[in-house]
Amino acid sequence: MKTYLVTGGAGFIGSNYIHYMFHKYQDGIKVINVDSLTYAGNPENLKEFEGRENYLFIKEDICNKEAIQRVFQTYEIDRVIHFAAESHVDRSIRNPEVFVSTNVLGTLNLLDAAKLAWETEDGYKEDKKFLQVSTDEVYGSLEEGNNYFYETTPIDPHSPYSASKASADMLVKAYIDTFHFPANITRCSNNYGPYQFPEKLIPLIINNALQGKKLPVYGDGKNVRDWLYVMDHAKAIDMVMEQGRLGQVYNVGGHNEKQNIEIVNLIIETLAELLPENDPRKAHITKDLISYVEDRKGHDRRYAIAPDKIRSEIGWAPETMFAQGIRLTIEWYLKNSEWMSHVTSGEYQKYYNDMYQ
Ligand code: NAD
Ligand code: DAU
């Protein structure tokens, strides 16, 4: 049975990934989830796995060298899937320091701990791998047109967040090049789906609309993001982990470019359609809620991923059409209003104390 060390597994993509993996492999894998539970980490996302013999949650900061080395000494880790990060661009503009600490130094710490545990006299123990979960934002920004980010596109980050992710990627590359360290890097476009913290565009707009609050659209609303359903990302990570050529970078994306304002309009229309006639919220969910606000500083204009390499080498392609994925997502938030109120009130932090202490 393989043991997966998942960092940041209580966050949005990490928790969806753990759901995906247990659904796919059932009791055939063990997952150790190391997460320090920042404001973005919510162990409630994984409550159905608590108590299982093959799931272990460790509340720990990836920057804590001794603690991370202890995890590798205590367990025979076969795979590291490194999600843990500060992930929100707006927060990085206000407070970049924690982004450098977690995203850069935390990654270095993990690389060192894995290298120490996996090294042998003439290389590495067999069948070990580290996967750095990165982002298309490291490539910078595209103008409108028929152009895409490829794995060969030069790194050109603009925000403190993307600069910290690019630095982490460069450290992983340095370990690959210098030490032949067994690793891959995936660079994915914008994810959407269940369990996303409502600071990011899609859950923020859903949550605000349901409460009749203004829907803030930055700048002219015409910035473009390339949206991918989170479970498709989880599948891509698993496939790269199992089939990716060592040392390679793989872009992950859905050829699903949308302007922000299109997303906001679509959420309003879908909510209006899904809410029952007698729901009092239905009346106030209209386009009048849209409010154009000051633009994000250094706002990247357009992201668009070319997922050609992962498709041709590994056979991965996105499976969830946007129309279906956004509906599934909105339905999930409607059904899980308690999750949203725990997250927005901070109530979810009490869950950890009740559950684990
Ligand atoms: P998230 O903010 O929802 O979750 C991050 C998780 O990391 C949280 O559970 C948090 O508690 C944990 N964490 C933060 N600092 C930590 C530390 N020092 N030690 C241990 N745990 C810590 O983020 P997400 O959206 O799920 O993104 C996960 C990864 O995927 C990130 O590396 C991000 O850069 C990358 N990514 C995200 C997207 C996206 O659209 N969200 C797209 C491409 C890549
Ligand atoms: O591209 C991958 C990246 O996608 C990930 O690496 C990041 O971790 C993730 O946060 C996301 O970054 P973005 O900055 O693209 O996502 P965000 O949801 O913050 O914003 C999406 C777009 O919507 C962006 O153009 C800014 C705009 N926006 C965002 C918010 C929160 C608004 O117009 N209004 C808002 O209130």
mmCIF file of C-alpha atoms in Angstrom, residues 14-219:
data_model
loop_
_atom_site.group_PDB
_atom_site.id
_atom_site.type_symbol
_atom_site.label_atom_id
_atom_site.label_comp_id
_atom_site.label_asym_id
_atom_site.label_seq_id
_atom_site.Cartn_x
_atom_site.Cartn_y
_atom_site.Cartn_z
ATOM 1 C CA GLY A 14 -6.188 19.413 -1.450
ATOM 2 C CA SER A 15 -9.450 18.266 0.135
ATOM 3 C CA ASN A 16 -11.049 17.598 -3.262
ATOM 4 C CA TYR A 17 -7.933 15.635 -4.213
ATOM 5 C CA ILE A 18 -8.209 13.479 -1.057
ATOM 6 C CA HIS A 19 -11.889 12.829 -1.842
ATOM 7 C CA TYR A 20 -10.906 11.865 -5.389
ATOM 8 C CA MET A 21 -8.128 9.525 -4.213
ATOM 9 C CA PHE A 22 -10.223 7.689 -1.593
ATOM 10 C CA HIS A 23 -13.042 7.351 -4.084
ATOM 11 C CA LYS A 24 -10.663 5.904 -6.673
ATOM 12 C CA TYR A 25 -8.351 3.722 -4.548
ATOM 13 C CA GLN A 26 -10.630 3.070 -1.518
ATOM 14 C CA ASP A 27 -8.505 1.286 1.123
ATOM 15 C CA GLY A 28 -5.640 0.708 -1.304
ATOM 16 C CA ILE A 29 -3.738 3.829 -0.192
ATOM 17 C CA LYS A 30 -2.830 5.630 3.008
ATOM 18 C CA VAL A 31 -3.085 9.427 3.150
ATOM 19 C CA ILE A 32 -1.244 11.609 5.648
ATOM 20 C CA ASN A 33 -2.558 15.156 5.485
ATOM 21 C CA VAL A 34 -0.178 17.777 6.879
ATOM 22 C CA ASP A 35 -1.845 21.155 7.182
ATOM 23 C CA SER A 36 -1.284 24.025 9.599
ATOM 24 C CA LEU A 37 -4.952 25.119 9.272
ATOM 25 C CA THR A 38 -4.559 28.734 8.303
ATOM 26 C CA TYR A 39 -7.783 30.682 7.683
ATOM 27 C CA ALA A 40 -8.034 28.679 4.405
ATOM 28 C CA GLY A 41 -7.746 25.195 5.900
ATOM 29 C CA ASN A 42 -10.901 23.485 7.063
ATOM 30 C CA PRO A 43 -10.694 19.903 8.398
ATOM 31 C CA GLU A 44 -14.499 19.705 8.179
ATOM 32 C CA ASN A 45 -13.974 19.171 4.441
ATOM 33 C CA LEU A 46 -12.619 15.717 5.276
ATOM 34 C CA LYS A 47 -14.759 14.696 8.228
ATOM 35 C CA GLU A 48 -16.043 11.581 6.468
ATOM 36 C CA PHE A 49 -12.509 10.121 6.490
ATOM 37 C CA GLU A 50 -11.798 10.696 10.162
ATOM 38 C CA GLY A 51 -11.327 7.498 12.099
ATOM 39 C CA ARG A 52 -10.287 5.510 9.031
ATOM 40 C CA GLU A 53 -7.097 3.535 9.553
ATOM 41 C CA ASN A 54 -5.679 4.770 6.290
ATOM 42 C CA TYR A 55 -6.221 8.495 6.938
ATOM 43 C CA LEU A 56 -4.159 10.592 9.321
ATOM 44 C CA PHE A 57 -4.384 14.331 9.888
ATOM 45 C CA ILE A 58 -1.335 16.131 11.293
ATOM 46 C CA LYS A 59 -1.693 19.791 12.184
ATOM 47 C CA GLU A 60 1.721 21.159 11.317
ATOM 48 C CA ASP A 61 3.424 24.005 9.521
ATOM 49 C CA ILE A 62 5.489 22.926 6.512
ATOM 50 C CA CYS A 63 8.113 25.476 7.600
ATOM 51 C CA ASN A 64 8.803 23.486 10.781
ATOM 52 C CA LYS A 65 11.935 21.582 9.791
ATOM 53 C CA GLU A 66 12.117 19.128 12.696
ATOM 54 C CA ALA A 67 8.423 18.297 12.573
ATOM 55 C CA ILE A 68 8.454 17.642 8.818
ATOM 56 C CA GLN A 69 11.578 15.483 9.070
ATOM 57 C CA ARG A 70 9.882 13.557 11.884
ATOM 58 C CA VAL A 71 6.937 12.771 9.591
ATOM 59 C CA PHE A 72 9.344 11.254 7.051
ATOM 60 C CA GLN A 73 11.185 9.314 9.799
ATOM 61 C CA THR A 74 7.972 7.962 11.286
ATOM 62 C CA TYR A 75 6.232 6.931 8.061
ATOM 63 C CA GLU A 76 7.552 5.419 4.847
ATOM 64 C CA ILE A 77 6.309 8.111 2.497
ATOM 65 C CA ASP A 78 6.061 7.091 -1.167
ATOM 66 C CA ARG A 79 4.494 10.160 -2.679
ATOM 67 C CA VAL A 80 4.427 13.827 -1.731
ATOM 68 C CA ILE A 81 1.673 15.976 -3.232
ATOM 69 C CA HIS A 82 2.516 19.491 -2.246
ATOM 70 C CA PHE A 83 -0.539 21.778 -2.201
ATOM 71 C CA ALA A 84 0.151 23.781 0.967
ATOM 72 C CA ALA A 85 0.480 27.434 0.089
ATOM 73 C CA GLU A 86 -0.818 30.898 0.626
ATOM 74 C CA SER A 87 -2.982 31.021 -2.482
ATOM 75 C CA HIS A 88 -4.818 34.346 -2.728
ATOM 76 C CA VAL A 89 -3.376 37.048 -4.998
ATOM 77 C CA ASP A 90 -5.131 39.963 -3.241
ATOM 78 C CA ARG A 91 -3.742 38.914 0.142
ATOM 79 C CA SER A 92 -0.237 38.656 -1.375
ATOM 80 C CA ILE A 93 -0.446 42.284 -2.466
ATOM 81 C CA ARG A 94 -1.258 43.348 1.095
ATOM 82 C CA ASN A 95 1.065 40.996 2.955
ATOM 83 C CA PRO A 96 3.698 39.294 0.804
ATOM 84 C CA GLU A 97 5.923 38.033 3.617
ATOM 85 C CA VAL A 98 3.895 34.973 4.588
ATOM 86 C CA PHE A 99 3.796 33.995 0.903
ATOM 87 C CA VAL A 100 7.586 33.842 0.785
ATOM 88 C CA SER A 101 7.709 31.982 4.053
ATOM 89 C CA THR A 102 5.167 29.256 3.236
ATOM 90 C CA ASN A 103 5.436 29.020 -0.538
ATOM 91 C CA VAL A 104 9.215 29.308 -0.872
ATOM 92 C CA LEU A 105 10.807 28.282 2.428
ATOM 93 C CA GLY A 106 8.107 25.703 3.175
ATOM 94 C CA THR A 107 8.697 24.081 -0.211
ATOM 95 C CA LEU A 108 12.464 24.039 0.351
ATOM 96 C CA ASN A 109 11.921 22.400 3.709
ATOM 97 C CA LEU A 110 9.764 19.665 2.200
ATOM 98 C CA LEU A 111 12.242 19.054 -0.609
ATOM 99 C CA ASP A 112 15.046 18.649 1.933
ATOM 100 C CA ALA A 113 13.045 16.314 4.159
ATOM 101 C CA ALA A 114 12.013 14.112 1.215
ATOM 102 C CA LYS A 115 15.542 14.065 -0.199
ATOM 103 C CA LEU A 116 17.002 13.094 3.173
ATOM 104 C CA ALA A 117 14.473 10.288 3.634
ATOM 105 C CA TRP A 118 14.653 8.927 0.087
ATOM 106 C CA GLU A 119 18.388 9.160 -0.692
ATOM 107 C CA THR A 120 20.461 5.983 -1.012
ATOM 108 C CA GLU A 121 24.162 5.537 -1.740
ATOM 109 C CA ASP A 122 23.580 5.525 -5.481
ATOM 110 C CA GLY A 123 20.406 7.513 -5.976
ATOM 111 C CA TYR A 124 16.954 7.267 -4.423
ATOM 112 C CA LYS A 125 14.762 4.501 -3.056
ATOM 113 C CA GLU A 126 12.574 3.049 -5.779
ATOM 114 C CA ASP A 127 9.229 4.476 -6.822
ATOM 115 C CA LYS A 128 9.323 7.684 -4.793
ATOM 116 C CA LYS A 129 8.031 10.954 -6.176
ATOM 117 C CA PHE A 130 7.372 14.576 -5.222
ATOM 118 C CA LEU A 131 4.743 16.592 -7.064
ATOM 119 C CA GLN A 132 4.803 20.374 -6.849
ATOM 120 C CA VAL A 133 1.288 21.718 -7.438
ATOM 121 C CA SER A 134 1.883 24.983 -9.217
ATOM 122 C CA THR A 135 -0.055 27.531 -11.191
ATOM 123 C CA ASP A 136 -0.331 29.069 -14.653
ATOM 124 C CA GLU A 137 0.183 32.459 -12.960
ATOM 125 C CA VAL A 138 3.959 31.856 -12.997
ATOM 126 C CA TYR A 139 3.862 32.507 -16.771
ATOM 127 C CA GLY A 140 2.526 36.031 -16.299
ATOM 128 C CA SER A 141 -0.183 37.422 -18.528
ATOM 129 C CA LEU A 142 -1.348 37.053 -22.141
ATOM 130 C CA GLU A 143 -2.905 39.622 -24.422
ATOM 131 C CA GLU A 144 -6.131 38.751 -26.202
ATOM 132 C CA GLY A 145 -5.624 36.469 -29.204
ATOM 133 C CA ASN A 146 -4.811 32.963 -30.203
ATOM 134 C CA ASN A 147 -1.849 32.487 -27.870
ATOM 135 C CA TYR A 148 -1.382 30.152 -24.905
ATOM 136 C CA PHE A 149 0.935 29.248 -22.062
ATOM 137 C CA TYR A 150 3.114 26.251 -22.934
ATOM 138 C CA GLU A 151 5.587 24.522 -20.606
ATOM 139 C CA THR A 152 8.302 26.319 -22.608
ATOM 140 C CA THR A 153 6.788 29.788 -22.032
ATOM 141 C CA PRO A 154 9.274 31.861 -20.005
ATOM 142 C CA ILE A 155 8.421 32.354 -16.338
ATOM 143 C CA ASP A 156 7.256 35.953 -15.820
ATOM 144 C CA PRO A 157 5.292 36.316 -12.566
ATOM 145 C CA HIS A 158 3.728 39.659 -11.620
ATOM 146 C CA SER A 159 2.105 39.346 -8.195
ATOM 147 C CA PRO A 160 3.900 38.487 -4.958
ATOM 148 C CA TYR A 161 1.823 35.264 -4.962
ATOM 149 C CA SER A 162 2.930 34.179 -8.433
ATOM 150 C CA ALA A 163 6.516 35.265 -7.727
ATOM 151 C CA SER A 164 6.551 33.026 -4.647
ATOM 152 C CA LYS A 165 5.109 30.076 -6.616
ATOM 153 C CA ALA A 166 7.654 30.647 -9.404
ATOM 154 C CA SER A 167 10.449 30.672 -6.795
ATOM 155 C CA ALA A 168 9.172 27.395 -5.372
ATOM 156 C CA ASP A 169 9.045 25.882 -8.869
ATOM 157 C CA MET A 170 12.631 26.995 -9.464
ATOM 158 C CA LEU A 171 13.725 25.293 -6.256
ATOM 159 C CA VAL A 172 12.032 22.051 -7.347
ATOM 160 C CA LYS A 173 13.788 22.378 -10.723
ATOM 161 C CA ALA A 174 17.091 23.017 -8.963
ATOM 162 C CA TYR A 175 16.647 19.805 -6.929
ATOM 163 C CA ILE A 176 15.820 17.901 -10.114
ATOM 164 C CA ASP A 177 18.847 19.315 -11.959
ATOM 165 C CA THR A 178 21.360 19.243 -9.106
ATOM 166 C CA PHE A 179 20.370 16.117 -7.196
ATOM 167 C CA HIS A 180 18.336 14.160 -9.814
ATOM 168 C CA PHE A 181 15.526 14.469 -7.284
ATOM 169 C CA PRO A 182 12.417 12.506 -8.448
ATOM 170 C CA ALA A 183 9.804 15.194 -9.014
ATOM 171 C CA ASN A 184 7.242 16.686 -11.361
ATOM 172 C CA ILE A 185 5.673 20.126 -11.504
ATOM 173 C CA THR A 186 2.076 20.679 -12.627
ATOM 174 C CA ARG A 187 0.861 24.173 -13.554
ATOM 175 C CA CYS A 188 -2.883 24.458 -13.520
ATOM 176 C CA SER A 189 -5.319 27.191 -14.454
ATOM 177 C CA ASN A 190 -8.144 28.523 -12.209
ATOM 178 C CA ASN A 191 -10.040 25.797 -10.369
ATOM 179 C CA TYR A 192 -13.666 25.935 -9.264
ATOM 180 C CA GLY A 193 -15.899 23.513 -7.360
ATOM 181 C CA PRO A 194 -16.957 22.551 -3.822
ATOM 182 C CA TYR A 195 -15.065 23.648 -0.677
ATOM 183 C CA GLN A 196 -13.501 26.797 -2.169
ATOM 184 C CA PHE A 197 -12.976 29.587 0.345
ATOM 185 C CA PRO A 198 -15.284 32.529 -0.442
ATOM 186 C CA GLU A 199 -12.461 34.998 -1.032
ATOM 187 C CA LYS A 200 -12.056 33.639 -4.595
ATOM 188 C CA LEU A 201 -14.275 34.918 -7.404
ATOM 189 C CA ILE A 202 -16.820 32.106 -7.857
ATOM 190 C CA PRO A 203 -17.721 31.281 -4.213
ATOM 191 C CA LEU A 204 -17.546 34.972 -3.303
ATOM 192 C CA ILE A 205 -20.078 35.889 -5.984
ATOM 193 C CA ILE A 206 -22.373 32.977 -5.050
ATOM 194 C CA ASN A 207 -22.239 33.853 -1.365
ATOM 195 C CA ASN A 208 -22.727 37.592 -1.865
ATOM 196 C CA ALA A 209 -25.594 37.076 -4.309
ATOM 197 C CA LEU A 210 -27.414 34.777 -1.874
ATOM 198 C CA GLN A 211 -27.084 37.448 0.798
ATOM 199 C CA GLY A 212 -28.134 40.273 -1.498
ATOM 200 C CA LYS A 213 -24.719 41.921 -1.198
ATOM 201 C CA LYS A 214 -22.920 43.807 -3.980
ATOM 202 C CA LEU A 215 -20.962 41.674 -6.454
ATOM 203 C CA PRO A 216 -17.523 43.319 -6.777
ATOM 204 C CA VAL A 217 -16.066 43.152 -10.283
ATOM 205 C CA TYR A 218 -12.501 44.421 -10.612
ATOM 206 C CA GLY A 219 -11.702 46.945 -13.355
#
